[in-house]
PDB file of C-alpha atoms and ligand atoms in Angstrom:
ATOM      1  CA  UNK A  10       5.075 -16.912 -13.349  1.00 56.00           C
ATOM      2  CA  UNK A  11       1.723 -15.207 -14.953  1.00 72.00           C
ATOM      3  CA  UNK A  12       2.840 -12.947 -18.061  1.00 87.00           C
ATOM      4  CA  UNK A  13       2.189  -9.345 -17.467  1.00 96.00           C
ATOM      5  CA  UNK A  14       1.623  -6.924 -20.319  1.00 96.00           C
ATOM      6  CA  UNK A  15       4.202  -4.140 -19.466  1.00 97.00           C
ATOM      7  CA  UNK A  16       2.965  -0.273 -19.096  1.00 98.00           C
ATOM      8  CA  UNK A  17       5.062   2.329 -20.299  1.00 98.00           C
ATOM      9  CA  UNK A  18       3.903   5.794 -19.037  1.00 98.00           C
ATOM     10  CA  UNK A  19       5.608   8.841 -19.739  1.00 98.00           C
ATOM     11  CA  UNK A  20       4.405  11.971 -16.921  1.00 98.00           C
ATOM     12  CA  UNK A  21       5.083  15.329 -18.555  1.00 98.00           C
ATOM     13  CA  UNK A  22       3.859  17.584 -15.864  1.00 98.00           C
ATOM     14  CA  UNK A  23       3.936  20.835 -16.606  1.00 98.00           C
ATOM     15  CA  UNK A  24       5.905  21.146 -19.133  1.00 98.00           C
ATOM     16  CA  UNK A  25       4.617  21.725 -23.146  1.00 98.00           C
ATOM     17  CA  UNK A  26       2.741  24.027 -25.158  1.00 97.00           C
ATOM     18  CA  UNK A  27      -0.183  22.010 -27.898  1.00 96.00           C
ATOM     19  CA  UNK A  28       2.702  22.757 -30.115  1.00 96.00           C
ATOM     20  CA  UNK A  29       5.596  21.141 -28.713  1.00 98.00           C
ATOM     21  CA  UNK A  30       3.228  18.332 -27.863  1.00 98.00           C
ATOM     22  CA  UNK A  31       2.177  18.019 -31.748  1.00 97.00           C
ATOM     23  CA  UNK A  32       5.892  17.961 -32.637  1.00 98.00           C
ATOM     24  CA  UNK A  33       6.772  15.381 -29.801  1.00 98.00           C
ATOM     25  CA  UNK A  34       4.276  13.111 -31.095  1.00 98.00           C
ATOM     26  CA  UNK A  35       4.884  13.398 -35.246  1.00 97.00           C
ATOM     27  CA  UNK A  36       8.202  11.531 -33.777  1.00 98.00           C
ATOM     28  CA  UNK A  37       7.489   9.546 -31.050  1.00 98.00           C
ATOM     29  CA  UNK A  38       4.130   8.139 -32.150  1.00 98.00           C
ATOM     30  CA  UNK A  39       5.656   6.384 -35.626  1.00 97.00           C
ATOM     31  CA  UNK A  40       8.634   5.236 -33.573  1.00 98.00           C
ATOM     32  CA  UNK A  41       6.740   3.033 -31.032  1.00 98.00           C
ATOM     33  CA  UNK A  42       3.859   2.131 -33.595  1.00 96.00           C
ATOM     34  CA  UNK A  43       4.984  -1.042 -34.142  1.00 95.00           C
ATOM     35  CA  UNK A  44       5.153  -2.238 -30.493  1.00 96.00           C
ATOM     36  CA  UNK A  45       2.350  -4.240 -29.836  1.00 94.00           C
ATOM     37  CA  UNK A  46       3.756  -6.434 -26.347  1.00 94.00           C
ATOM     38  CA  UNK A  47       3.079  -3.496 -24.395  1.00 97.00           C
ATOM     39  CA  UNK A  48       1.018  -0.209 -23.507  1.00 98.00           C
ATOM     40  CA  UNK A  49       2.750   2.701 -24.463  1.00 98.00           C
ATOM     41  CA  UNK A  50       1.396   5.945 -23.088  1.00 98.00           C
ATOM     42  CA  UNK A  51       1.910   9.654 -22.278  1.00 98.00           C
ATOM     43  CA  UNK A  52       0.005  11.427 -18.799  1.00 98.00           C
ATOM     44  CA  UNK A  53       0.045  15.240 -20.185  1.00 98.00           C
ATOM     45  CA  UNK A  54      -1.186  18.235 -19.222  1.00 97.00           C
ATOM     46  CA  UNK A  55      -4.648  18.954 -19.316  1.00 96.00           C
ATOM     47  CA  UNK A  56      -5.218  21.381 -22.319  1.00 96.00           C
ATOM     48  CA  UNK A  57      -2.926  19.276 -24.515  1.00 97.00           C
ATOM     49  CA  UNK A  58      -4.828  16.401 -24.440  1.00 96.00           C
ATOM     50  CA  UNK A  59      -8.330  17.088 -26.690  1.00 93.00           C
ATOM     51  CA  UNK A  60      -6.435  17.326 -30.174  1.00 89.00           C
ATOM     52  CA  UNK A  61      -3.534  14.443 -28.960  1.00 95.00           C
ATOM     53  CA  UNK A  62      -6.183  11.758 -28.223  1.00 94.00           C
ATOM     54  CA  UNK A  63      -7.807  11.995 -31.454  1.00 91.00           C
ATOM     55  CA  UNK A  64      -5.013  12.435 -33.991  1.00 94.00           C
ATOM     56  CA  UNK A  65      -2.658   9.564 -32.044  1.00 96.00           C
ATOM     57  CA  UNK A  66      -4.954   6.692 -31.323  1.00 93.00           C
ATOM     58  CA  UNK A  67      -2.350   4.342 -30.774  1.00 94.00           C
ATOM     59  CA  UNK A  68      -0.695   5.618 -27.515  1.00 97.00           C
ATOM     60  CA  UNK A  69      -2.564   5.319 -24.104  1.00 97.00           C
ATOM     61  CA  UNK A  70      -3.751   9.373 -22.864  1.00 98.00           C
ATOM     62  CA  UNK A  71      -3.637   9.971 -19.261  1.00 98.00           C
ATOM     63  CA  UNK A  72      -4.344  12.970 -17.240  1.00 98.00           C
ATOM     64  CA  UNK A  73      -2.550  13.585 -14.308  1.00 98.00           C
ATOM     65  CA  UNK A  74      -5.372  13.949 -11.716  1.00 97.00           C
ATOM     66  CA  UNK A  75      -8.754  13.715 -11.804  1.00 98.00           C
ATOM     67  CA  UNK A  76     -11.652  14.475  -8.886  1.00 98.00           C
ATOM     68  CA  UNK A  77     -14.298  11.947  -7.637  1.00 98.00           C
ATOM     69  CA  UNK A  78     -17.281  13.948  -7.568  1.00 98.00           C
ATOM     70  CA  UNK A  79     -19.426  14.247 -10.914  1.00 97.00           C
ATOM     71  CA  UNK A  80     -19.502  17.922 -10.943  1.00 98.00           C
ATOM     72  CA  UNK A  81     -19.624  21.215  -8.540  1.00 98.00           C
ATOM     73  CA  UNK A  82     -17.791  23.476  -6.620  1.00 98.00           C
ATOM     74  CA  UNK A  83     -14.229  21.749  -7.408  1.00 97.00           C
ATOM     75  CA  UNK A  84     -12.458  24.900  -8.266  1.00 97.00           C
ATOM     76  CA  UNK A  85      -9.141  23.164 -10.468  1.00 95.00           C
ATOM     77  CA  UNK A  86     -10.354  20.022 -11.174  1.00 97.00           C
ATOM     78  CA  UNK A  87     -11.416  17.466 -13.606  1.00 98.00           C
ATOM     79  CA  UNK A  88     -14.220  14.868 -13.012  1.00 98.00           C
ATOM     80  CA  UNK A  89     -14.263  11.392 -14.612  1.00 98.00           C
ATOM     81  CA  UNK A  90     -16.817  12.988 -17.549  1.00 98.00           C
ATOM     82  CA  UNK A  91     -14.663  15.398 -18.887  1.00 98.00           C
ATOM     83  CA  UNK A  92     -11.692  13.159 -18.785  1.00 98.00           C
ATOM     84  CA  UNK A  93     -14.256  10.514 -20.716  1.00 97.00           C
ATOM     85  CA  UNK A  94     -15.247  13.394 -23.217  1.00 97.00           C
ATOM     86  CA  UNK A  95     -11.357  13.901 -24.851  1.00 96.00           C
ATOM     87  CA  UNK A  96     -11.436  10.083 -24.875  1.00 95.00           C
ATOM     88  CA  UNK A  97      -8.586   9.409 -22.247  1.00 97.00           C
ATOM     89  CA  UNK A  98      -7.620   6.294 -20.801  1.00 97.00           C
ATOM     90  CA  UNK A  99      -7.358   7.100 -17.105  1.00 98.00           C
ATOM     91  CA  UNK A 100      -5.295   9.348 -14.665  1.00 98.00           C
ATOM     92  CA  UNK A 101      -2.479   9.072 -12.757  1.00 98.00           C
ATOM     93  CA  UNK A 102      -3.641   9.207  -9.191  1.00 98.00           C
ATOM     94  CA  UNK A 103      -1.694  10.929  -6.019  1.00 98.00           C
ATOM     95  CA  UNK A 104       1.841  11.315  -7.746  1.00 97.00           C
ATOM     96  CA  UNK A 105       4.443  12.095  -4.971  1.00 96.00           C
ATOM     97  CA  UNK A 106       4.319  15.900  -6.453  1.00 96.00           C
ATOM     98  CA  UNK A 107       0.415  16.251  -5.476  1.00 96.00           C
ATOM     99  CA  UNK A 108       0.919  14.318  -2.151  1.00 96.00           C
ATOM    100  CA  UNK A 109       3.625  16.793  -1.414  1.00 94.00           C
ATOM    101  CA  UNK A 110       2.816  20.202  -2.832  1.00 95.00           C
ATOM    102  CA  UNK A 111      -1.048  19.599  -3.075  1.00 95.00           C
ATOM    103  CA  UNK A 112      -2.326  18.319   0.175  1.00 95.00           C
ATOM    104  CA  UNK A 113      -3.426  14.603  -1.596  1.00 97.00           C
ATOM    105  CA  UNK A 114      -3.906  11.945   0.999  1.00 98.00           C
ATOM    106  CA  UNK A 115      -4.072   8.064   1.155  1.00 98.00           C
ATOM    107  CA  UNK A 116      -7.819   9.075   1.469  1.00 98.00           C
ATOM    108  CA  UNK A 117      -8.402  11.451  -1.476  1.00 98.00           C
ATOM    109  CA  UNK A 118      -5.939   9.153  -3.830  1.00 98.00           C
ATOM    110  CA  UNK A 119      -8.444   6.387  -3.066  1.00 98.00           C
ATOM    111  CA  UNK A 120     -11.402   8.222  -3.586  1.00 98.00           C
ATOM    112  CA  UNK A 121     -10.197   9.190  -7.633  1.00 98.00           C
ATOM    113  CA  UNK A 122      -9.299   5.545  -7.905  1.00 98.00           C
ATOM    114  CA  UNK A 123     -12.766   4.507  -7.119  1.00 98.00           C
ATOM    115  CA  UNK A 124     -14.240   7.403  -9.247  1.00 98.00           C
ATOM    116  CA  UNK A 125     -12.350   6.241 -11.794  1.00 98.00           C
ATOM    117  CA  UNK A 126     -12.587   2.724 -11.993  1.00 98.00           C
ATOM    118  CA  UNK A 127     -16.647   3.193 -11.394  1.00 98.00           C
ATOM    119  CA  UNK A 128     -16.330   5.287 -15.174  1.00 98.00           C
ATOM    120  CA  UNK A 129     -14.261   2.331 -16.567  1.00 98.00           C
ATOM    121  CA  UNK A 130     -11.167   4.277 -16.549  1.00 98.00           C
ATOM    122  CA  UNK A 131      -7.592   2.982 -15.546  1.00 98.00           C
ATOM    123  CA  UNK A 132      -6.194   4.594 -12.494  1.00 98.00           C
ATOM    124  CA  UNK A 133      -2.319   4.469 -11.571  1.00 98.00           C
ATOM    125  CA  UNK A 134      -2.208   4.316  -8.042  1.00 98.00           C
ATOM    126  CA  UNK A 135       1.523   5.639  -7.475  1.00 98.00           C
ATOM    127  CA  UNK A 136       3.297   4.986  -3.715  1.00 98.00           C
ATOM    128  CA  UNK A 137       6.404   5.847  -2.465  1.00 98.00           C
ATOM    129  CA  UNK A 138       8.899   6.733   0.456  1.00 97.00           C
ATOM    130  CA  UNK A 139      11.070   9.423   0.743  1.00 96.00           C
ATOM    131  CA  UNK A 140      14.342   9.323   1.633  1.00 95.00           C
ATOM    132  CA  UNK A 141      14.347   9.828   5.549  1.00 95.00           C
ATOM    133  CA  UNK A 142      11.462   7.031   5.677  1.00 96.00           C
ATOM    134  CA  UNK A 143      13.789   4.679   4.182  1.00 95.00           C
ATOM    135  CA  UNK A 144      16.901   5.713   5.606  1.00 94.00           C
ATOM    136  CA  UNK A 145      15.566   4.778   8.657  1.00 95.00           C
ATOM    137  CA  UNK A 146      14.068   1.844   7.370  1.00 94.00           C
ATOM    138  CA  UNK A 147      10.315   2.126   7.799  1.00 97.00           C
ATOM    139  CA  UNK A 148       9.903   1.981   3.613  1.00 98.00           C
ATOM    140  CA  UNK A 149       7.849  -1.077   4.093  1.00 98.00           C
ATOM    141  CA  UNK A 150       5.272   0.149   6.459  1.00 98.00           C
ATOM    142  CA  UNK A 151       5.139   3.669   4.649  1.00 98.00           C
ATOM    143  CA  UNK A 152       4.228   1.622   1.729  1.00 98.00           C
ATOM    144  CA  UNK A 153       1.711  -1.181   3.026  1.00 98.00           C
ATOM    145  CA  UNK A 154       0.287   1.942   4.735  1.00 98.00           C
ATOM    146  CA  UNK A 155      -0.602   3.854   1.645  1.00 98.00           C
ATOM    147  CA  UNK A 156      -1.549   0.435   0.407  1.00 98.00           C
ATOM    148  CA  UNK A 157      -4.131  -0.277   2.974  1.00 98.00           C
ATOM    149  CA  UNK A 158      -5.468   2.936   3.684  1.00 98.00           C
ATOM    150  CA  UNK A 159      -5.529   3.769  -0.550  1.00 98.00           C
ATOM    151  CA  UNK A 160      -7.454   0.913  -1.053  1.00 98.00           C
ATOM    152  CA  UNK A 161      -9.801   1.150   2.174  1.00 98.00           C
ATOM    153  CA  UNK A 162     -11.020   4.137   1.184  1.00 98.00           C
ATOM    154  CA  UNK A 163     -12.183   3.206  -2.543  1.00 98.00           C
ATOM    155  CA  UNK A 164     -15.173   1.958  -0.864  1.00 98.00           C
ATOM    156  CA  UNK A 165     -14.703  -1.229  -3.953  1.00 98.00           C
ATOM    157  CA  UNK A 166     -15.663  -4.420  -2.474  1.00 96.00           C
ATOM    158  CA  UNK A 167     -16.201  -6.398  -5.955  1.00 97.00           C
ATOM    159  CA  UNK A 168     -12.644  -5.883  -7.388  1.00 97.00           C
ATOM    160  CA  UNK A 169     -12.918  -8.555 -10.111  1.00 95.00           C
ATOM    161  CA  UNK A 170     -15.973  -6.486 -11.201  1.00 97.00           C
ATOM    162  CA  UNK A 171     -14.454  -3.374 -10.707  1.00 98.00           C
ATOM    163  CA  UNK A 172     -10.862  -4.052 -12.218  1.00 98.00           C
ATOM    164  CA  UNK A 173     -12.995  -4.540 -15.833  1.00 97.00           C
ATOM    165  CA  UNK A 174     -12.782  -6.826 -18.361  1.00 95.00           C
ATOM    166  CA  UNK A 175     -10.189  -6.971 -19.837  1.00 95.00           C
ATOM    167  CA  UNK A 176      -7.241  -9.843 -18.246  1.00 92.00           C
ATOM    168  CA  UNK A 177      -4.238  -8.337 -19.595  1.00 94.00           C
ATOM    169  CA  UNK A 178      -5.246  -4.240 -18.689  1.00 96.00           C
ATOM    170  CA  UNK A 179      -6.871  -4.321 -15.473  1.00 98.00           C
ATOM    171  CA  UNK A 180      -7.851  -0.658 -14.556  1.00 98.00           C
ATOM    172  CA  UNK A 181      -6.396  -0.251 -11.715  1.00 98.00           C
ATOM    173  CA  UNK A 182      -2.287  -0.186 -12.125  1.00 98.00           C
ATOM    174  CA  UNK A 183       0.378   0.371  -9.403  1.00 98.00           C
ATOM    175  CA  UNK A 184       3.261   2.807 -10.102  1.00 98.00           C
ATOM    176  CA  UNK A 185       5.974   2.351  -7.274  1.00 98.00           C
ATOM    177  CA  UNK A 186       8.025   5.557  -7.197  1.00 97.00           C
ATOM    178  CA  UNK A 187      10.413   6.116  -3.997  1.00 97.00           C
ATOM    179  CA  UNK A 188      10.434   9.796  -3.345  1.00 96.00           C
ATOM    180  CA  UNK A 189      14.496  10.024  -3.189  1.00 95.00           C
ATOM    181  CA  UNK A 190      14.424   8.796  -6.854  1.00 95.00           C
ATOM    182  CA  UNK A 191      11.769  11.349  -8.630  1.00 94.00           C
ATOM    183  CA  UNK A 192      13.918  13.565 -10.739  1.00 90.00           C
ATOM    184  CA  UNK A 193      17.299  13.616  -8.628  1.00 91.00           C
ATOM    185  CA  UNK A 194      18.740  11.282 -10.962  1.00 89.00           C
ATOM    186  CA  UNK A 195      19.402   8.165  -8.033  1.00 91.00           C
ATOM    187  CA  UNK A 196      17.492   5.561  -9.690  1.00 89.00           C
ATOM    188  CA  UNK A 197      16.823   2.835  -7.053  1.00 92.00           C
ATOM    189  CA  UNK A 198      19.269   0.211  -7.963  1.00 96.00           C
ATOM    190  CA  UNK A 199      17.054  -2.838  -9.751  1.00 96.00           C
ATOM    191  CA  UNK A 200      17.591  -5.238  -6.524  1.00 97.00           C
ATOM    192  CA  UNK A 201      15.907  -2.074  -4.598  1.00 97.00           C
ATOM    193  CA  UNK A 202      13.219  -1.584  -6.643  1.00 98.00           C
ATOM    194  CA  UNK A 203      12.407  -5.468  -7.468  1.00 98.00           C
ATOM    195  CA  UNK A 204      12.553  -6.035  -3.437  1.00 98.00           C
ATOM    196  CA  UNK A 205      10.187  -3.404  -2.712  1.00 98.00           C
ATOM    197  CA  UNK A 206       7.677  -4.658  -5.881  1.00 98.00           C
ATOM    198  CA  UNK A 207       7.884  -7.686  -4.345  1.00 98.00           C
ATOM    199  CA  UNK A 208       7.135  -6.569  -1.216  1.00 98.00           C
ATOM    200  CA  UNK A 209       3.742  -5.114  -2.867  1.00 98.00           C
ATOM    201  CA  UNK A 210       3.398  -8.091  -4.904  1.00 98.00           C
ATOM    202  CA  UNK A 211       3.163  -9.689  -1.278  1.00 98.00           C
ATOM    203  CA  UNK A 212       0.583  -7.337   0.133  1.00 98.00           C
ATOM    204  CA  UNK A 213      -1.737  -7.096  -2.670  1.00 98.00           C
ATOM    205  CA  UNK A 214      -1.680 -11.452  -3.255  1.00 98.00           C
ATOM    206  CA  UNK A 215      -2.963 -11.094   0.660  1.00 98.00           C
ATOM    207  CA  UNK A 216      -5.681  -8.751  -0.202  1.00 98.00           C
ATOM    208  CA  UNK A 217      -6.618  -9.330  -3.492  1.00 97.00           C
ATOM    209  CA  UNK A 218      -6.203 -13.337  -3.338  1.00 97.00           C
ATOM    210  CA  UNK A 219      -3.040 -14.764  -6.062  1.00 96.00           C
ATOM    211  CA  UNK A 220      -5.015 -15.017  -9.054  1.00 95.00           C
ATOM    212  CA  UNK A 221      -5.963 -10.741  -9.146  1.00 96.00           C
ATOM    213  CA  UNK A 222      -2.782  -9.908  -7.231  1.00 97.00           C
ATOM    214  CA  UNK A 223      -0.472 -11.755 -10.489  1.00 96.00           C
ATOM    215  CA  UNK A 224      -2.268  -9.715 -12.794  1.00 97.00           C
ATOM    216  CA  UNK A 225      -2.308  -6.577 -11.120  1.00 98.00           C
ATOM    217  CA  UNK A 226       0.491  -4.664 -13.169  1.00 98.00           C
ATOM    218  CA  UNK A 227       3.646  -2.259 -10.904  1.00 98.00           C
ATOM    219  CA  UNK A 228       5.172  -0.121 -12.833  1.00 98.00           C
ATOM    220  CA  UNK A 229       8.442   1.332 -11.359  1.00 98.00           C
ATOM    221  CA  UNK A 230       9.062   5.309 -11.665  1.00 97.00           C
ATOM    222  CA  UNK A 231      12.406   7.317 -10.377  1.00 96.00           C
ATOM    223  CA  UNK A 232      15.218   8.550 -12.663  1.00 95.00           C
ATOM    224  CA  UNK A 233      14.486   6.020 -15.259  1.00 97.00           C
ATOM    225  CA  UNK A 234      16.502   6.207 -18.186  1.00 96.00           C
ATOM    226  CA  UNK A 235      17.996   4.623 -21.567  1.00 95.00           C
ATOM    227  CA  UNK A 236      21.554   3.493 -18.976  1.00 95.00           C
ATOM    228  CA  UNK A 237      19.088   1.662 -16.304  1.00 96.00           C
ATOM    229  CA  UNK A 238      15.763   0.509 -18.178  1.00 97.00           C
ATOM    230  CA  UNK A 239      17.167  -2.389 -19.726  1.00 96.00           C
ATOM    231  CA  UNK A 240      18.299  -3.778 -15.721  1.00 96.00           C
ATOM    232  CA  UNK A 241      15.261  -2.438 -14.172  1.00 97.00           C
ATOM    233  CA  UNK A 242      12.691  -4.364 -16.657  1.00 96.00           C
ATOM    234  CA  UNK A 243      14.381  -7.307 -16.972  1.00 95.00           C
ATOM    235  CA  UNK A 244      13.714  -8.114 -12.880  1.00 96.00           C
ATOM    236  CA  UNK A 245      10.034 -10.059 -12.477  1.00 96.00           C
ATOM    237  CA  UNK A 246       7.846  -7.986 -10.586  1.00 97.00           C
ATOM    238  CA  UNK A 247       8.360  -4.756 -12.609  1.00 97.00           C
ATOM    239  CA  UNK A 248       5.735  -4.401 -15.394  1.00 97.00           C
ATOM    240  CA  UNK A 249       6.503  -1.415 -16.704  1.00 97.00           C
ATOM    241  CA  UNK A 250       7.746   2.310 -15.803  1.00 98.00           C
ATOM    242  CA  UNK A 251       6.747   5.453 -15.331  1.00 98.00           C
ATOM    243  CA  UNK A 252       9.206   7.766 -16.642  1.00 98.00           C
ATOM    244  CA  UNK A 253       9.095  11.881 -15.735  1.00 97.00           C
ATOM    245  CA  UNK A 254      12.403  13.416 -17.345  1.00 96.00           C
ATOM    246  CA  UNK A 255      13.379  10.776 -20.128  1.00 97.00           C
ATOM    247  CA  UNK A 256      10.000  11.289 -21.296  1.00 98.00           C
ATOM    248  CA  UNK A 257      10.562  15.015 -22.384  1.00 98.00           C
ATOM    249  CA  UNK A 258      12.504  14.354 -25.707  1.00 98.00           C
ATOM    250  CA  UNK A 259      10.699  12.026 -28.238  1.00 98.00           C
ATOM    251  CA  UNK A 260      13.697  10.189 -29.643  1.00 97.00           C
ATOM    252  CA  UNK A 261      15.098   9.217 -25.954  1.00 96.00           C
ATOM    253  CA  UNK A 262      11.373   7.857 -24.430  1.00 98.00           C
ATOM    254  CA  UNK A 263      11.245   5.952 -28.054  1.00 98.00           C
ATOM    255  CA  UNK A 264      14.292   4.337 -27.494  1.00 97.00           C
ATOM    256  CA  UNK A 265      13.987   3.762 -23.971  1.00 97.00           C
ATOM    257  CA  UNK A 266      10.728   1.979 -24.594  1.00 97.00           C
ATOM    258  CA  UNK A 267      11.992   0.342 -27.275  1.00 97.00           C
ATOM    259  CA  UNK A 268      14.715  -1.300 -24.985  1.00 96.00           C
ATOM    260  CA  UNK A 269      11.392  -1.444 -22.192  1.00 94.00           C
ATOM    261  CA  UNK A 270       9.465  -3.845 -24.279  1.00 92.00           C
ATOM    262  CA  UNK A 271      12.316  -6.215 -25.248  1.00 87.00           C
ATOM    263  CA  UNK A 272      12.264  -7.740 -21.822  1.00 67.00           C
ATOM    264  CA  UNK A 273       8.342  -7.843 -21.738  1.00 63.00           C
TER     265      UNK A 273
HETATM  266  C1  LIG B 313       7.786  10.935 -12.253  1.00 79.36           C
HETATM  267  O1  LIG B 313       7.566  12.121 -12.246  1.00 79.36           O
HETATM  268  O2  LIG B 313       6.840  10.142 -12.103  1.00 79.36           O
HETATM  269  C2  LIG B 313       9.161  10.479 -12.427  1.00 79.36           C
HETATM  270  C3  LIG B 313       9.417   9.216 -12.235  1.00 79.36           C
HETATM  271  O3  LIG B 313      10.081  11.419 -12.760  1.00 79.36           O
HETATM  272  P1  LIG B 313      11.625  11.159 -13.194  1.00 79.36           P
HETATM  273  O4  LIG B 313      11.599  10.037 -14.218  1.00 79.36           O
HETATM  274  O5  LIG B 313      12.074  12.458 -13.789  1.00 79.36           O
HETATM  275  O6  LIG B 313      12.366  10.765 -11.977  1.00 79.36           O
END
């Protein structure tokens, strides 16, 4: 099986001031300095993120959106530049919260990944189903629909080119977050979540061909926490996790990706 370097990612939201940011960091920074398996990184707000991406080098910075157009009348947004000019790593791209509450599509989330990819950045792609799509069992098709119709409209034909250099961090990741599971508390249970990554392991070795598809890292995100990490990394197609509530308190989202990068 190829090794994958694991991606930890912890999504604030909206939640901290620059202050409580600082003082999350001067703990949580010094606690995961010495992990080195693994990319360790926080997708905050914004305004936090100028004076956090200098002063802690050593985690990953993500935004949590970011437009495709260069500049203009984008009232809200952030293009690729800016996020380049506070030295971030990448965005998140159509979290279930934006595809809910802010009208995000298959097509829009494809069109940041492309803008972000074409500036070098990483983008993580996250899909999902909510609960009444897989209570009635369709979680497949919801997913190999955001799948092909994400990736369709990126426009990227060249995907060696445009997943960058580097073999162990290709740009573009995969965060595989059922709906039902974001902040409720139900993690899926690991055999859930490790069928449906393989499931996208699947699609993307028939699009991409095996050798980008093994590389291509899925991170898993839904009520992860210090009880379930150790069970949900340790299955083989999850390569990492994407962690909203546990990643509020620096102490708990050390330890938990402490525990992470033990099975990486
Ligand atoms: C998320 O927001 O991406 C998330 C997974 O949240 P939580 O860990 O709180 O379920």
């Amino acid at each position: 099986m190829t090794h994958r370097r694991k991606i930890f990612v912890g999504n604030w939201k909206m939640n901290k001031l620059p202050q409580e940011a600082q003082a999350f960091c001067e703990v949580f920074a010094p606690a995961v300095a010495a992990v080195k398996n693994a990319d360790v990184g926080l997708a905050a707000a914004a305004v936090l993120i100028p004076g956090l991406t200098t002063r802690y080098r050593g985690l990953q910075w993500f935004a949590q959106n970011c437009h495709w157009a260069a500049s203009g009348a984008f009232t809200g947004e952030l293009s690729t530049a800016m996020l380049k000019s506070v030295d971030v790593s990448g965005s998140l791209v159509a979290h279930s919260e934006r595809r809910q509450m802010c009208g995000e599509t298959n097509t829009t989330a494809g069109q940041r990944v492309a803008a972000l990819l074409g500036a070098g950045l990483q983008a993580i792609l996250c899909i999902g189903e909510t609960l009444a799509e897989r209570d009635s069992g369709r979680w497949r098709e919801v997913l190999q629909e955001q799948l092909e119709q994400g990736l369709a409209a990126t426009g990227i034909k060249n995907w060696s080119a445009a997943l960058g250099s580097d073999p162990e961090r290709p740009l573009l990741t995969f965060a595989y977050e059922p709906v039902w599971a974001i902040g409720t508390g139900r993690a899926a249970t690991s055999g859930q979540a490790q069928e449906a990554h393989a499931f996208i392991r699947g699609w993307l070795i028939n699009y991409f061909g095996n050798d980008i598809a093994q590389r291509l890292r899925i991170q898993y995100g839904g009520s992860v926490t210090l009880q379930n990490v150790d069970e949900l990394m340790s299955m083989p197609d999850i390569d990492g996790a994407l962690v909203g509530g546990a990643s509020l308190k620096p102490d708990d989202f050390a330890q938990l990706v402490l525990r992470g990068v033990r099975n990486a």
